Amino acid sequence: MAIDPESPLLSALEAPAARVLNARGAGAAVLVCEHASRFIPAALHRLGLDDEAAMSHAAWDVGAMELAVELMGALDAPLVHSRVSRLVYDCNRPPEATGAVLARSERFEIPGNQGLSAAHHAQRVRDVYAPFRDLLADVLAGRNDPPLMITIHSFTPVYNGIHRDIDLGILHDTDDRAARALLGKASPCRLRVALNQPYSAHDGVTHTLREHGVRNGLHNVMLEVRNDLIDTPAGVNRIAGLLSPMLAELVAELTPEAASS
């Protein structure tokens, strides 16, 4: 069924495309979860995906939202999250990026994204990316002091047949201060931790850091947690318990004066 690119992609019942939780949190961090949901608007007819693909890590970052919510409570931080699957539009990619709307994700074909017209791509940008981008910008700008921005992601233990031998990745864009400071605090956490693994800025995964952190002079860092560590409530609780003290210490160190230096 054809979709009118001039019409809203999300119905009134499905909107908004992005939300903020704990908007009045008093902590000095802002959390972000771009890949929080596997929701696909009804107008897109599940993008032609079967159940396996629609529920897979390709559609969202498994466990990332649950972990972000736990960290939100621990840090008393606002949490900005997308409510739409990254297969509709990846909010961690700019509109011009080839990875913003994927026709294939690892082993899954995405029929509803194949042969996408410029008008329909613009519709996804307008109705999914722009609300997320604008909400995050507003939340950051509304803080009394410059916050530390922390984005929360998860990754699969195996990707394209390659086993990944880390539990936690700490990523940065051109500003590496927060990432390196956090790496220095990670040794007691009993996780296998690496800088810029399993991705790095060269893979195009640091758009949010660059757009909202680096551009505004804010300290920023991206966390990637292996998804089988956070795919159950017990796992989320364990990892949140390990990360919370490290992040709280990092937030305490990165004062507004340091953020503006």
C-alpha angles and dihedrals in degrees: 000000000000118000120215105234090208092059123084111270092214120055120230089261092050098046143128104066092204137024141188121223123200090013092174095049109146097212122111096241135079117208124209131195111183095173099043099127142045092201116137118192114249091240089068095056092226088302086273092290125152120229094266094055095040092055097038131103087261088074097047145347103275111230095359096112093046090051091046091053091052091049090046089060095044094050097032086231132152112251120211114195140172117239095201131079117261087233087070091047129336105229090200090067130071118239093256094054118107089222095057092090113018124208089193131021114195103298097351125092113213104211095184091058098048116106091005111180123231089248093054091045088053089050091056091048092049098045103033112019101035096053091049093046093047095046092050091047091051093048092050093045091049096060116108092226130025106276133213107249115216122185119201123212140155133214137202121256089231125034123181088345094306118122115223115218100200134084100199131028122197111201136188140178120213093319107068100169099103093040094052092044090052092047088057090057096047102078096089094050096085093231129118100250130186137174116246095359139167084006137012139191088277088069092058095246099124100071094119091049091050098040099044105018112033094034091054097041093247125146107249142176138176123219123204115190123188103254099225087063092060105032093103132049090246091052093048090050092050096049093043088052091054096044100041098071092045092050093044089053091048092050091050091053098048100071124182088256091055092046092056096044 
